[in-house]
PDB file of C-alpha atoms in Angstrom:
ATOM      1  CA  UNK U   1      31.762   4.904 -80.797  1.00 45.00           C
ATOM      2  CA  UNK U   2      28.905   3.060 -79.570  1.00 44.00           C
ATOM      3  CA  UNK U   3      29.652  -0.410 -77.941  1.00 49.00           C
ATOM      4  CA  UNK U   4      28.162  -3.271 -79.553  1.00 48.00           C
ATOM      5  CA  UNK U   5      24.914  -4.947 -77.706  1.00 55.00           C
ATOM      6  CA  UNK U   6      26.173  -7.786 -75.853  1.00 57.00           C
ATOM      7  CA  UNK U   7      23.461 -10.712 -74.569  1.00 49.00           C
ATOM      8  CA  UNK U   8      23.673  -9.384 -71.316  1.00 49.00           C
ATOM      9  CA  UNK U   9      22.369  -5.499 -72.352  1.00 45.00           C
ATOM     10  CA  UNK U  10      19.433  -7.592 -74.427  1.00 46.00           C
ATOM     11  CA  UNK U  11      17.860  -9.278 -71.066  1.00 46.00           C
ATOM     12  CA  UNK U  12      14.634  -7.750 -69.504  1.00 48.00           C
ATOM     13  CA  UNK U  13      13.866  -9.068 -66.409  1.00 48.00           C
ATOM     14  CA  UNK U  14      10.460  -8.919 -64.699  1.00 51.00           C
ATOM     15  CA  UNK U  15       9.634  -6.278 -61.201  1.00 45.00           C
ATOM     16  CA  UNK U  16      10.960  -7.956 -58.018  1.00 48.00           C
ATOM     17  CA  UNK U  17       8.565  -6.660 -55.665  1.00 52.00           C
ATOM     18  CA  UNK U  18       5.483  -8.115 -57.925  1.00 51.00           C
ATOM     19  CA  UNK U  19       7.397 -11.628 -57.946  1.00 50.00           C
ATOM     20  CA  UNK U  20       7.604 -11.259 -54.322  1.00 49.00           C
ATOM     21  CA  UNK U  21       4.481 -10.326 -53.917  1.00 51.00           C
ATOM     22  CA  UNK U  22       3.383 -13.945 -55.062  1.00 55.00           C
ATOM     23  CA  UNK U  23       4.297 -15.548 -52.367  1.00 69.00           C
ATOM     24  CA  UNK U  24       0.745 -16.289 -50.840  1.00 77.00           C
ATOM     25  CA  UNK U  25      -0.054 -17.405 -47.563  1.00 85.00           C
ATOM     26  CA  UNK U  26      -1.417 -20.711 -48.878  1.00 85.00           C
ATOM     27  CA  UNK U  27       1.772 -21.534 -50.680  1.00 86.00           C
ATOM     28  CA  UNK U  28       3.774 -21.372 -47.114  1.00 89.00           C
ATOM     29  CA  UNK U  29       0.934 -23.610 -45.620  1.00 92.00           C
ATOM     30  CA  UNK U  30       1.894 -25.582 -48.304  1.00 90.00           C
ATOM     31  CA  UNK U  31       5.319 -25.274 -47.772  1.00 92.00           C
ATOM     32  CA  UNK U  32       4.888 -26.583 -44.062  1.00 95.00           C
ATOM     33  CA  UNK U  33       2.922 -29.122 -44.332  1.00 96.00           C
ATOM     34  CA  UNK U  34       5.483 -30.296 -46.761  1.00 95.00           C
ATOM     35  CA  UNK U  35       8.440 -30.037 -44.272  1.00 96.00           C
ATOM     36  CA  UNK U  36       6.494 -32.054 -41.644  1.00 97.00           C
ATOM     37  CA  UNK U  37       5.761 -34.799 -44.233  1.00 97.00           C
ATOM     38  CA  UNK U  38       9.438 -34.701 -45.310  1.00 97.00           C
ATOM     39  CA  UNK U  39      10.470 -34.962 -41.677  1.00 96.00           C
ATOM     40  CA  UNK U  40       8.673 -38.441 -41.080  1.00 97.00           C
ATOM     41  CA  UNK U  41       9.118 -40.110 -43.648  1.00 97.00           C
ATOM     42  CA  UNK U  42      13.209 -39.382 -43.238  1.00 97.00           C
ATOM     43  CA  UNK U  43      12.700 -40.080 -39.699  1.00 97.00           C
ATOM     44  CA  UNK U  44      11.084 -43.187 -40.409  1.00 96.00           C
ATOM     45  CA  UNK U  45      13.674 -44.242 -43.283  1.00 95.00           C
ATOM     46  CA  UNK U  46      16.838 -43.791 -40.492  1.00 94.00           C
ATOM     47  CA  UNK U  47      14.124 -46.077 -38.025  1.00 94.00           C
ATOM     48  CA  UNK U  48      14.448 -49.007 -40.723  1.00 92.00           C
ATOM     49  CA  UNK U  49      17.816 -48.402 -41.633  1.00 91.00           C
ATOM     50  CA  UNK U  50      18.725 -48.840 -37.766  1.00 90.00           C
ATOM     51  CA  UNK U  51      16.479 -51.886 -37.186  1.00 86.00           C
ATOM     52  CA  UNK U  52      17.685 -54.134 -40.008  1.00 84.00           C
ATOM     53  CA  UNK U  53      21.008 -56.535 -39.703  1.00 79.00           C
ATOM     54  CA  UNK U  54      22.022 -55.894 -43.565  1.00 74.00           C
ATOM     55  CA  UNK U  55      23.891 -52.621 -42.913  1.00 75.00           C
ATOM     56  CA  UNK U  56      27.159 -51.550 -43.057  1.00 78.00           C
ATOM     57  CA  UNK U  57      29.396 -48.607 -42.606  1.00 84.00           C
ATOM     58  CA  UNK U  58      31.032 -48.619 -45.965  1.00 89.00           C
ATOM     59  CA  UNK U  59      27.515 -49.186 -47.426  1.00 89.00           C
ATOM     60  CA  UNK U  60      25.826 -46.501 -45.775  1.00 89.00           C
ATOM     61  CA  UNK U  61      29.118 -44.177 -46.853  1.00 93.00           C
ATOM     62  CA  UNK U  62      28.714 -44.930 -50.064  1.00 95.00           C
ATOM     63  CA  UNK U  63      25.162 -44.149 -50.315  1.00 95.00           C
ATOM     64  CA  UNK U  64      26.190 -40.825 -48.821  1.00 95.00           C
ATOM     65  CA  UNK U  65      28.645 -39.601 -51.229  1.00 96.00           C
ATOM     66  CA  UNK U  66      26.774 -40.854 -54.408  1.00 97.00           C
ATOM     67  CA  UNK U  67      23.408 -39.610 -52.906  1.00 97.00           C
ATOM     68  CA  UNK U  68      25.320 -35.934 -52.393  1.00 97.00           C
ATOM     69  CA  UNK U  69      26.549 -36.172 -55.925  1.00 97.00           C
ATOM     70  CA  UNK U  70      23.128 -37.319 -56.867  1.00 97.00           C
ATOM     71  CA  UNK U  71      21.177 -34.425 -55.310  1.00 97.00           C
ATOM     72  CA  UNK U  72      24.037 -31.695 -57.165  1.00 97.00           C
ATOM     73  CA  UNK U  73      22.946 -33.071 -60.414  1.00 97.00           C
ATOM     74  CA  UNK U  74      19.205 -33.058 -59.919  1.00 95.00           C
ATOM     75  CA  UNK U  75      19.666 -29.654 -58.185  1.00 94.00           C
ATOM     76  CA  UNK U  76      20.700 -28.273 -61.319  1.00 94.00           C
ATOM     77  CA  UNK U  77      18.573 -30.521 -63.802  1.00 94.00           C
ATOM     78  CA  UNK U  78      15.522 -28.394 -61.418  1.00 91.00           C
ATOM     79  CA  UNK U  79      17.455 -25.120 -61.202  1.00 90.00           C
ATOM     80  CA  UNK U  80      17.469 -25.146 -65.059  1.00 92.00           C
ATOM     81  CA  UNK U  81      13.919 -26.156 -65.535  1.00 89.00           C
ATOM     82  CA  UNK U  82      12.852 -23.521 -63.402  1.00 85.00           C
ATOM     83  CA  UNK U  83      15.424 -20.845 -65.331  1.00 84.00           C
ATOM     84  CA  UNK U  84      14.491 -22.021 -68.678  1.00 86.00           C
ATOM     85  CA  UNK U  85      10.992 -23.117 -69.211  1.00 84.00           C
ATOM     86  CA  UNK U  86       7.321 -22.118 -68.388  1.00 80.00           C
ATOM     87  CA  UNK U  87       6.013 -18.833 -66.842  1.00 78.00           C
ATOM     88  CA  UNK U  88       4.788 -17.195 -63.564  1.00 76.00           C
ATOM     89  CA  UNK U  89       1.379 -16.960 -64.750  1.00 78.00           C
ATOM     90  CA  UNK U  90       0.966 -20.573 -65.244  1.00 76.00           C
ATOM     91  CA  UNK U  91      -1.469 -22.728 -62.490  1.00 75.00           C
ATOM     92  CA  UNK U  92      -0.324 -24.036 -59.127  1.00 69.00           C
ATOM     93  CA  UNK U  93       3.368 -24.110 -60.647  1.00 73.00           C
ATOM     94  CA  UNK U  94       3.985 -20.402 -61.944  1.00 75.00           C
ATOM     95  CA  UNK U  95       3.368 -19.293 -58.399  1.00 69.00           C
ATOM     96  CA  UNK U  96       4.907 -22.197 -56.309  1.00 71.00           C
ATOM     97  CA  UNK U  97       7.742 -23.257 -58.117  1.00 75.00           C
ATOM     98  CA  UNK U  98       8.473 -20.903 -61.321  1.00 81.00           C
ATOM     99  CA  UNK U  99       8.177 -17.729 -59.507  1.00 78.00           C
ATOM    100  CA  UNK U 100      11.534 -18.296 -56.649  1.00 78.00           C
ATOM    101  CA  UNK U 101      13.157 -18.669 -59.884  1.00 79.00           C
ATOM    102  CA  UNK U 102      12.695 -15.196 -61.565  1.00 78.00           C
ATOM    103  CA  UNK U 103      12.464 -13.403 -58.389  1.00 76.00           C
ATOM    104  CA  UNK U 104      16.150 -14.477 -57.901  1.00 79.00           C
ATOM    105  CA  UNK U 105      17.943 -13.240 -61.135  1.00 74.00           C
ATOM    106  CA  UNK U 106      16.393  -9.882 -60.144  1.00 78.00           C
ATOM    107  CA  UNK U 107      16.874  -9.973 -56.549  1.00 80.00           C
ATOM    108  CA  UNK U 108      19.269 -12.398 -55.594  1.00 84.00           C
ATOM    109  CA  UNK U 109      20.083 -11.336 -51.969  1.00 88.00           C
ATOM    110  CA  UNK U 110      16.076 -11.818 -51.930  1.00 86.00           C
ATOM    111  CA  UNK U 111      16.704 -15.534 -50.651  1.00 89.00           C
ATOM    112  CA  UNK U 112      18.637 -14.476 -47.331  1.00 90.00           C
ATOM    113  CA  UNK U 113      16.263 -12.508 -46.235  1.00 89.00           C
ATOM    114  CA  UNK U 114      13.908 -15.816 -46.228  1.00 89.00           C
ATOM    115  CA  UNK U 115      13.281 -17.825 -43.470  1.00 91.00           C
ATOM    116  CA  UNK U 116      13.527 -21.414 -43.011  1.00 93.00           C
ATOM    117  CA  UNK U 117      10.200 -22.351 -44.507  1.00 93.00           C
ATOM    118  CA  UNK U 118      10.701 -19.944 -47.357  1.00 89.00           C
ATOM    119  CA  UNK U 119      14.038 -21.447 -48.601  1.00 91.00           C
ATOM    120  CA  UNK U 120      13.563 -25.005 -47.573  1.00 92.00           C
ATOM    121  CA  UNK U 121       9.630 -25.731 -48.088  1.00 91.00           C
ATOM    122  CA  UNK U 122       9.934 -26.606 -51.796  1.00 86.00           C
ATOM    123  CA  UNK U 123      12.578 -28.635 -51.933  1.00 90.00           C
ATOM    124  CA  UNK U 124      10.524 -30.857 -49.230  1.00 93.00           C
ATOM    125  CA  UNK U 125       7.780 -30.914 -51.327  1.00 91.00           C
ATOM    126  CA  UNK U 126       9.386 -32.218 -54.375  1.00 89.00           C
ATOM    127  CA  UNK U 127      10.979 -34.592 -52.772  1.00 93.00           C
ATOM    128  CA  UNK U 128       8.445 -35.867 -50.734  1.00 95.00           C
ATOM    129  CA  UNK U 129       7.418 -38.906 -53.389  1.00 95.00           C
ATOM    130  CA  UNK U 130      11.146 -40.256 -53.362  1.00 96.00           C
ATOM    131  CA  UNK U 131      11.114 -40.113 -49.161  1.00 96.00           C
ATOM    132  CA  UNK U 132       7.961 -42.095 -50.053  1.00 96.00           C
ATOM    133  CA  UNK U 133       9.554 -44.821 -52.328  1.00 96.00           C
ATOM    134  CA  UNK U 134      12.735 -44.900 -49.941  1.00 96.00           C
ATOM    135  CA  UNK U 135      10.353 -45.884 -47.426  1.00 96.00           C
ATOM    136  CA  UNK U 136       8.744 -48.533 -49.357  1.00 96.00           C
ATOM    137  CA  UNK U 137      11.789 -50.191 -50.307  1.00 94.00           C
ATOM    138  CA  UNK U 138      12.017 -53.854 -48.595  1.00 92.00           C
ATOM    139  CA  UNK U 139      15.322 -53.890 -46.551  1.00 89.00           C
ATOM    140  CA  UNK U 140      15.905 -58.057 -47.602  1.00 89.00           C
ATOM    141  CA  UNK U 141      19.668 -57.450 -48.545  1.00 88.00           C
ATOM    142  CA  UNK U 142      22.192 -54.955 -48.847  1.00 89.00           C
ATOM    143  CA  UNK U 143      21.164 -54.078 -52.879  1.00 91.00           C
ATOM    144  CA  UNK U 144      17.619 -52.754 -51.265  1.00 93.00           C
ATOM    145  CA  UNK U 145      19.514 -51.391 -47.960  1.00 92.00           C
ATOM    146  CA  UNK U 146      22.016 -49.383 -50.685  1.00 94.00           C
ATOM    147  CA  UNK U 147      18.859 -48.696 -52.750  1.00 95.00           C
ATOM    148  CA  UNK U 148      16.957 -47.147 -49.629  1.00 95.00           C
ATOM    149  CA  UNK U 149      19.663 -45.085 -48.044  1.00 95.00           C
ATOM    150  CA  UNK U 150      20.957 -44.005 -51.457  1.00 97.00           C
ATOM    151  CA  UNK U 151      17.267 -42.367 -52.139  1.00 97.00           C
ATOM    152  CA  UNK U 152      16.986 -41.343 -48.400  1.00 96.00           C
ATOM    153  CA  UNK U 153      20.636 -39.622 -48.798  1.00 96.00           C
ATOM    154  CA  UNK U 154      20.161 -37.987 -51.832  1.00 97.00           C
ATOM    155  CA  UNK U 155      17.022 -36.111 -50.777  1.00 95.00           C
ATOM    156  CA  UNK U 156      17.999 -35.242 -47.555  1.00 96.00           C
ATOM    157  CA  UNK U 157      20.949 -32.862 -49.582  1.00 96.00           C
ATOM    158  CA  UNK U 158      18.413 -32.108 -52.150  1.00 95.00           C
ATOM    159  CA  UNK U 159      16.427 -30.491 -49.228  1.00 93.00           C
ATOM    160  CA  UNK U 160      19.771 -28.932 -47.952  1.00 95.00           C
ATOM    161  CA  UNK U 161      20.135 -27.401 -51.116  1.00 95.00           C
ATOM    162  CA  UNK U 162      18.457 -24.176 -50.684  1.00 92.00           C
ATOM    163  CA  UNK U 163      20.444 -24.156 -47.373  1.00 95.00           C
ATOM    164  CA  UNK U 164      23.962 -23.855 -48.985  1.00 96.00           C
ATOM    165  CA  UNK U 165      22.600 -21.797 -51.593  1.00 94.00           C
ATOM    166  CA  UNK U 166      21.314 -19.188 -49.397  1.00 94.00           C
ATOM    167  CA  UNK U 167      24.581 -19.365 -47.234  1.00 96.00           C
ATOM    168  CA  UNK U 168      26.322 -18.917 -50.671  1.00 95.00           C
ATOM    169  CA  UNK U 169      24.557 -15.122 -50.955  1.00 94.00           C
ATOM    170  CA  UNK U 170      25.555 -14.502 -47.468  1.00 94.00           C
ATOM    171  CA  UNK U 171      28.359 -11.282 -47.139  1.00 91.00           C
ATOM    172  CA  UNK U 172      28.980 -12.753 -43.892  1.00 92.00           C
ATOM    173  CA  UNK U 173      28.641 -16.429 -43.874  1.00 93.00           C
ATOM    174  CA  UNK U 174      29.086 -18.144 -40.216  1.00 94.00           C
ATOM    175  CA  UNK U 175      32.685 -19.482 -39.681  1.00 96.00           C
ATOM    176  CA  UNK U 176      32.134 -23.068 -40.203  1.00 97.00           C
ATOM    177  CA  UNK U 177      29.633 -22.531 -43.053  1.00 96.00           C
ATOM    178  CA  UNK U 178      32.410 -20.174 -44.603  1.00 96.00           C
ATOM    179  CA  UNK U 179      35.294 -22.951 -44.400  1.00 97.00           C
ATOM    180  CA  UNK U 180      32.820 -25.480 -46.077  1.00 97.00           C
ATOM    181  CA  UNK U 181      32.640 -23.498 -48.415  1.00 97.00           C
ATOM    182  CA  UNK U 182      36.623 -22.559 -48.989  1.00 96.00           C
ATOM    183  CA  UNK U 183      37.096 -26.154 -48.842  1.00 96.00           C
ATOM    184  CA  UNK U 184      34.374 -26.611 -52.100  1.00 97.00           C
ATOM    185  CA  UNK U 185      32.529 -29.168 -49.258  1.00 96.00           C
ATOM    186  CA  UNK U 186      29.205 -27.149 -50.292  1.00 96.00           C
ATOM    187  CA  UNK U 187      28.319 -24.626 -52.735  1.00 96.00           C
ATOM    188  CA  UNK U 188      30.942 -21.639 -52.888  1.00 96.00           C
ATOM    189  CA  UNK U 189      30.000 -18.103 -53.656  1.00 94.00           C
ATOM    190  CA  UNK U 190      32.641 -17.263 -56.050  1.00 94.00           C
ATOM    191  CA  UNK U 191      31.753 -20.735 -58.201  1.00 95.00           C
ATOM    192  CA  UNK U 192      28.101 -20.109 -57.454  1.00 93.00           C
ATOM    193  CA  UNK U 193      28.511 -16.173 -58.978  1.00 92.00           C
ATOM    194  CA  UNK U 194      28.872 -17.742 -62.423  1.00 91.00           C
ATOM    195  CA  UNK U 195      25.462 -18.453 -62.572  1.00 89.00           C
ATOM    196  CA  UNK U 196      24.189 -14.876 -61.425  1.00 85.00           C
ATOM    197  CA  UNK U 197      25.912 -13.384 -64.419  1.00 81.00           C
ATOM    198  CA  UNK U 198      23.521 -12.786 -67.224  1.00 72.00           C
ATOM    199  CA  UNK U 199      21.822 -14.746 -69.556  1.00 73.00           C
ATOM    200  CA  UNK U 200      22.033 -17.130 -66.346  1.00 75.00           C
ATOM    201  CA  UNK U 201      22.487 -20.058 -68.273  1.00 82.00           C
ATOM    202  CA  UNK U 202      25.231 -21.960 -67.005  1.00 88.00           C
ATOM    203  CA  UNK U 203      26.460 -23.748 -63.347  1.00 93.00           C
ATOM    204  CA  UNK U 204      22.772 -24.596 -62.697  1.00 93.00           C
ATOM    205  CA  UNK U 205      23.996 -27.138 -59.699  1.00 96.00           C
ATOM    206  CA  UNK U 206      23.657 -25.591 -56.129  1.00 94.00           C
ATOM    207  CA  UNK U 207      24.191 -28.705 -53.797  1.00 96.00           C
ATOM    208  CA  UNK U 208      28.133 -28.185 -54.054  1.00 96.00           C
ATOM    209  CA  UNK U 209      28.411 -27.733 -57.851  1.00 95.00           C
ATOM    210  CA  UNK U 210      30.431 -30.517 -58.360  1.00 96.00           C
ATOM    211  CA  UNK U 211      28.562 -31.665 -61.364  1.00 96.00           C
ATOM    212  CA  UNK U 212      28.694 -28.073 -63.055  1.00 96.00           C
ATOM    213  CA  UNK U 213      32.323 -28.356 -64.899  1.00 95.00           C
ATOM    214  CA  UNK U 214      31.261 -32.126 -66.096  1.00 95.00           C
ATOM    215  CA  UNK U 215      28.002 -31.033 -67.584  1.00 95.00           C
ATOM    216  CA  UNK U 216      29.164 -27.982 -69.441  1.00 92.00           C
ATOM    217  CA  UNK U 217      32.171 -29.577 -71.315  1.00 92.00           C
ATOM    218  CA  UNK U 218      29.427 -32.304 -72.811  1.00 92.00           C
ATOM    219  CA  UNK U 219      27.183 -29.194 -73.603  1.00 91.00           C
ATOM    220  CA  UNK U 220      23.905 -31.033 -71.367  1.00 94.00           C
ATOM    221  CA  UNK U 221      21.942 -28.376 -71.030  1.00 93.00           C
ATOM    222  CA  UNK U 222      22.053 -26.552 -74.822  1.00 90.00           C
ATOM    223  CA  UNK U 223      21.450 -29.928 -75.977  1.00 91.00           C
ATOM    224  CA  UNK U 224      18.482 -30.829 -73.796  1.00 92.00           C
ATOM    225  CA  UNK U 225      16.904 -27.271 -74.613  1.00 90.00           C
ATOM    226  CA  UNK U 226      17.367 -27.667 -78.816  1.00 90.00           C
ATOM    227  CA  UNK U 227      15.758 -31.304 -78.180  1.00 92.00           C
ATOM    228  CA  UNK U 228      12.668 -29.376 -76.314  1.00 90.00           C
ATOM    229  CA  UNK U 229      12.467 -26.470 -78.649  1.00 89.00           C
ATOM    230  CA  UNK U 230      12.107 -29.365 -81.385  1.00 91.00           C
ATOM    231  CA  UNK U 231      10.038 -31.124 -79.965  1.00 91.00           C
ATOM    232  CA  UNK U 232       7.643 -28.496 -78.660  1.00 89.00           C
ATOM    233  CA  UNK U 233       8.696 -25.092 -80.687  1.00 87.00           C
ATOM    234  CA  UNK U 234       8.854 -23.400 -77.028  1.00 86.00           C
ATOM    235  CA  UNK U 235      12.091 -21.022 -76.778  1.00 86.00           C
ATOM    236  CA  UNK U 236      14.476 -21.128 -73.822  1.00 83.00           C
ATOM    237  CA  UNK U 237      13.909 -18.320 -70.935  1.00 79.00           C
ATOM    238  CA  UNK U 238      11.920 -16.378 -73.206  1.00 79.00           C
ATOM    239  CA  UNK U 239       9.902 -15.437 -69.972  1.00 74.00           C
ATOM    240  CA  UNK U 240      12.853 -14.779 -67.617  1.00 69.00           C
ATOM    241  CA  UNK U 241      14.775 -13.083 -69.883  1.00 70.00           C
ATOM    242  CA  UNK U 242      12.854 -11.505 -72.987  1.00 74.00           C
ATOM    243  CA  UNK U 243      11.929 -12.757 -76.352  1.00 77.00           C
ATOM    244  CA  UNK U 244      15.579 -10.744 -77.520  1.00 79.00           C
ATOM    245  CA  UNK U 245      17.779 -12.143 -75.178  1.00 74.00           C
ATOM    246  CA  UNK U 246      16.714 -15.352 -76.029  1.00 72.00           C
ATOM    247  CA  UNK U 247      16.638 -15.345 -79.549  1.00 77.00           C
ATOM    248  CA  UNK U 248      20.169 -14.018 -79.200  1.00 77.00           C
ATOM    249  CA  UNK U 249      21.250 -16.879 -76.523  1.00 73.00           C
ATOM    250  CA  UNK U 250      19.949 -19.683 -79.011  1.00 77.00           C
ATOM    251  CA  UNK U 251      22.010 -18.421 -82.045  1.00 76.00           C
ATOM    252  CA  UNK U 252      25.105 -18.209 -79.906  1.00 71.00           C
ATOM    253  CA  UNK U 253      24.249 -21.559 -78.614  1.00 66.00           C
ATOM    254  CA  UNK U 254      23.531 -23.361 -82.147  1.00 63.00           C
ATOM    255  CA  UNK U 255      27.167 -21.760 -83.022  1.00 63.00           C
ATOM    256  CA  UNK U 256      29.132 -23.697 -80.137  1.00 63.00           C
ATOM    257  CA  UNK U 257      28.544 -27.580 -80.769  1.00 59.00           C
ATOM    258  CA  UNK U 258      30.310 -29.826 -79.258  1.00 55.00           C
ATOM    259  CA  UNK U 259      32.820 -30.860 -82.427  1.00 56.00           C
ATOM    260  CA  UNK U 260      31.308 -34.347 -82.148  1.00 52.00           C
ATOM    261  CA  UNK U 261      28.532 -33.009 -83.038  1.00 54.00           C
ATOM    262  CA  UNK U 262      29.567 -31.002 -86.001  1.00 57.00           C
ATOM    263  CA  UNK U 263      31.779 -33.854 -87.163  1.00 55.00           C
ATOM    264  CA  UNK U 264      28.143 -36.036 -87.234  1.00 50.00           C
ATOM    265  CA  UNK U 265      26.443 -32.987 -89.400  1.00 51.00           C
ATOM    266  CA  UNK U 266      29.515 -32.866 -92.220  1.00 60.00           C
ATOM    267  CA  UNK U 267      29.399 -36.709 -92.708  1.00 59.00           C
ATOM    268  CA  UNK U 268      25.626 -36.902 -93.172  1.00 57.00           C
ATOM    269  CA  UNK U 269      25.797 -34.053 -95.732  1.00 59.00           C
ATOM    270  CA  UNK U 270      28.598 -35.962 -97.009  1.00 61.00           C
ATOM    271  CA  UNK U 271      27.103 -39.024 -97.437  1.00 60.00           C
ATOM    272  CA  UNK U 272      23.493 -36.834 -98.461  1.00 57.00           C
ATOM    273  CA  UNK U 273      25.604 -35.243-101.288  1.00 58.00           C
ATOM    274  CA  UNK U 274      27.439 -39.004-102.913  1.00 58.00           C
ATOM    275  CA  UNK U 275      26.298 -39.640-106.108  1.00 57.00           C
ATOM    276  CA  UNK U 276      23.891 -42.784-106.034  1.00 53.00           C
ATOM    277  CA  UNK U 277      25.345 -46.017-107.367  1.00 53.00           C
ATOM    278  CA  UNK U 278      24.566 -46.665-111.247  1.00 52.00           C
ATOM    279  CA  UNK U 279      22.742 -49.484-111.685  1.00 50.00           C
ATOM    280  CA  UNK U 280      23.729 -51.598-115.049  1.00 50.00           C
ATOM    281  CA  UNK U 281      21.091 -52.030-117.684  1.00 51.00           C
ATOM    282  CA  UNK U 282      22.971 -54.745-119.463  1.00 54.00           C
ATOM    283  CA  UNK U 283      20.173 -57.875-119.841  1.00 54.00           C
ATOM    284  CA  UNK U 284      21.352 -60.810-118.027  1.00 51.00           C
ATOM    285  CA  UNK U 285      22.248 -63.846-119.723  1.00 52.00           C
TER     286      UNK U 285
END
């Protein structure tokens, strides 16, 4: 008896060696200029930070933790861009940013055999306007102080991000990295595996993956791709995955609603299907 295709047997993903392949020699200048850039403008954010009276250790904690939990949700609000939408053959983008992407649902020990530029250069670059801003911020009072370090904190893990992820592919992980991991301090490889099983559409955060559990129980994700097929016709990673796989991934998705959702649907039909009020045609007096 033949076993009945699954999602997972529908997905065709592209050649890893041609996705490697597009990693050009400009893109790494790129990707180093963008780390020295990142550098100072961090190093110039702490500089401020130091110099100016309206600190405070709680403050500057504070804009730690939120910045970390910060960078885990715009890791995966990237992660899933990057999974979901656009193409390797596009401009400047396919190449730079679109291409890591695929290469890593075929390959996805690919990343620890990259070096530091390699796994860290585009999260510098992304995050080089917000080191920018965080720098501009006026330091007159704690609000801007919490304001600066909060942006300055949340893109310094952003750039760490492709750090824990590629320690979360590790076999061997060094011991402290390994503990950090046990302890769920940064990304883990057994949470992070969820991801790598196919149609790779869930647990898109790679900071620490904090944010992954919240985000799936409100359905984020499914409902930010219907609101982009809508409004554009595009279908989710119909490039990463196949035009099959994805077809198949949208009908599954349309079928799980969150049952706030479906209770919203049966009381417009409801209220679509109520006979319209009759209006009297008695003359008035």
């Amino acid at each position: 008896m033949k076993k009945p295709d699954t999602i997972a047997d529908k997905v065709r993903l592209q050649d890893a060696q041609t996705l490697a392949q597009g990693y050009s020699p400009a893109i790494r200048a790129m990707e180093i200029a963008s780390i020295i850039a990142f550098v100072g403008l961090e190093a110039a954010l702490v500089y401020k930070l130091w110099s100016t009276h309206h600190t405070g250790p709680w403050l500057l904690t504070l804009a730690v933790v939120l910045g970390y939990l910060a960078a885990d949700f715009v890791s995966g609000l990237v992660h899933w861009m990057g999974d979901t939408w656009g193409s390797t053959e596009m401009p400047v983008l396919g190449k730079a940013f679109i291409r890591p992407f695929r290469e890593h649902h075929v390959d996805e020990k690919a990343i620890t055999r990259h070096d530091f530029v390699e796994t860290n250069g585009n999260n510098c670059l992304v995050s080089l306007p917000v080191a920018a801003l965080a720098v501009a911020v006026p330091l007159n009072g704690p609000g801007w102080v919490f304001l600066a370090a909060f942006l300055g904190a949340m893109i310094f893990w952003v750039m760490a991000t492709n750090q824990f992820h590629k320690w979360s592919h590790l076999d061997e992980p060094p011991a402290l990295i390994g503990f950090l991991q046990r302890v769920h301090l940064i990304l883990p490889p057994d949470h992070h595996r969820v991801h790598h099983t196919a149609p790779f559409n869930q647990y898109y955060c790679i900071t620490v993956g904090w944010m992954n559990r919240p985000l799936r129980m409100i359905h984020f994700f499914p409902l930010m791709e219907r609101l982009i097929t809508w409004a554009t016709g595009q279908l989710p990673r119909q490039d990463d995955i196949g035009t099959e796989a994805a077809k198949a991934l949208v009908a599954v998705d349309d079928a799980q609603e969150l049952p706030v959702l479906q209770a919203a649907k049966e009381l417009l039909k409801a209220s679509a299907e109520e006979p319209a009020p009759s209006v009297s045609t008695r003359p008035v007096p």
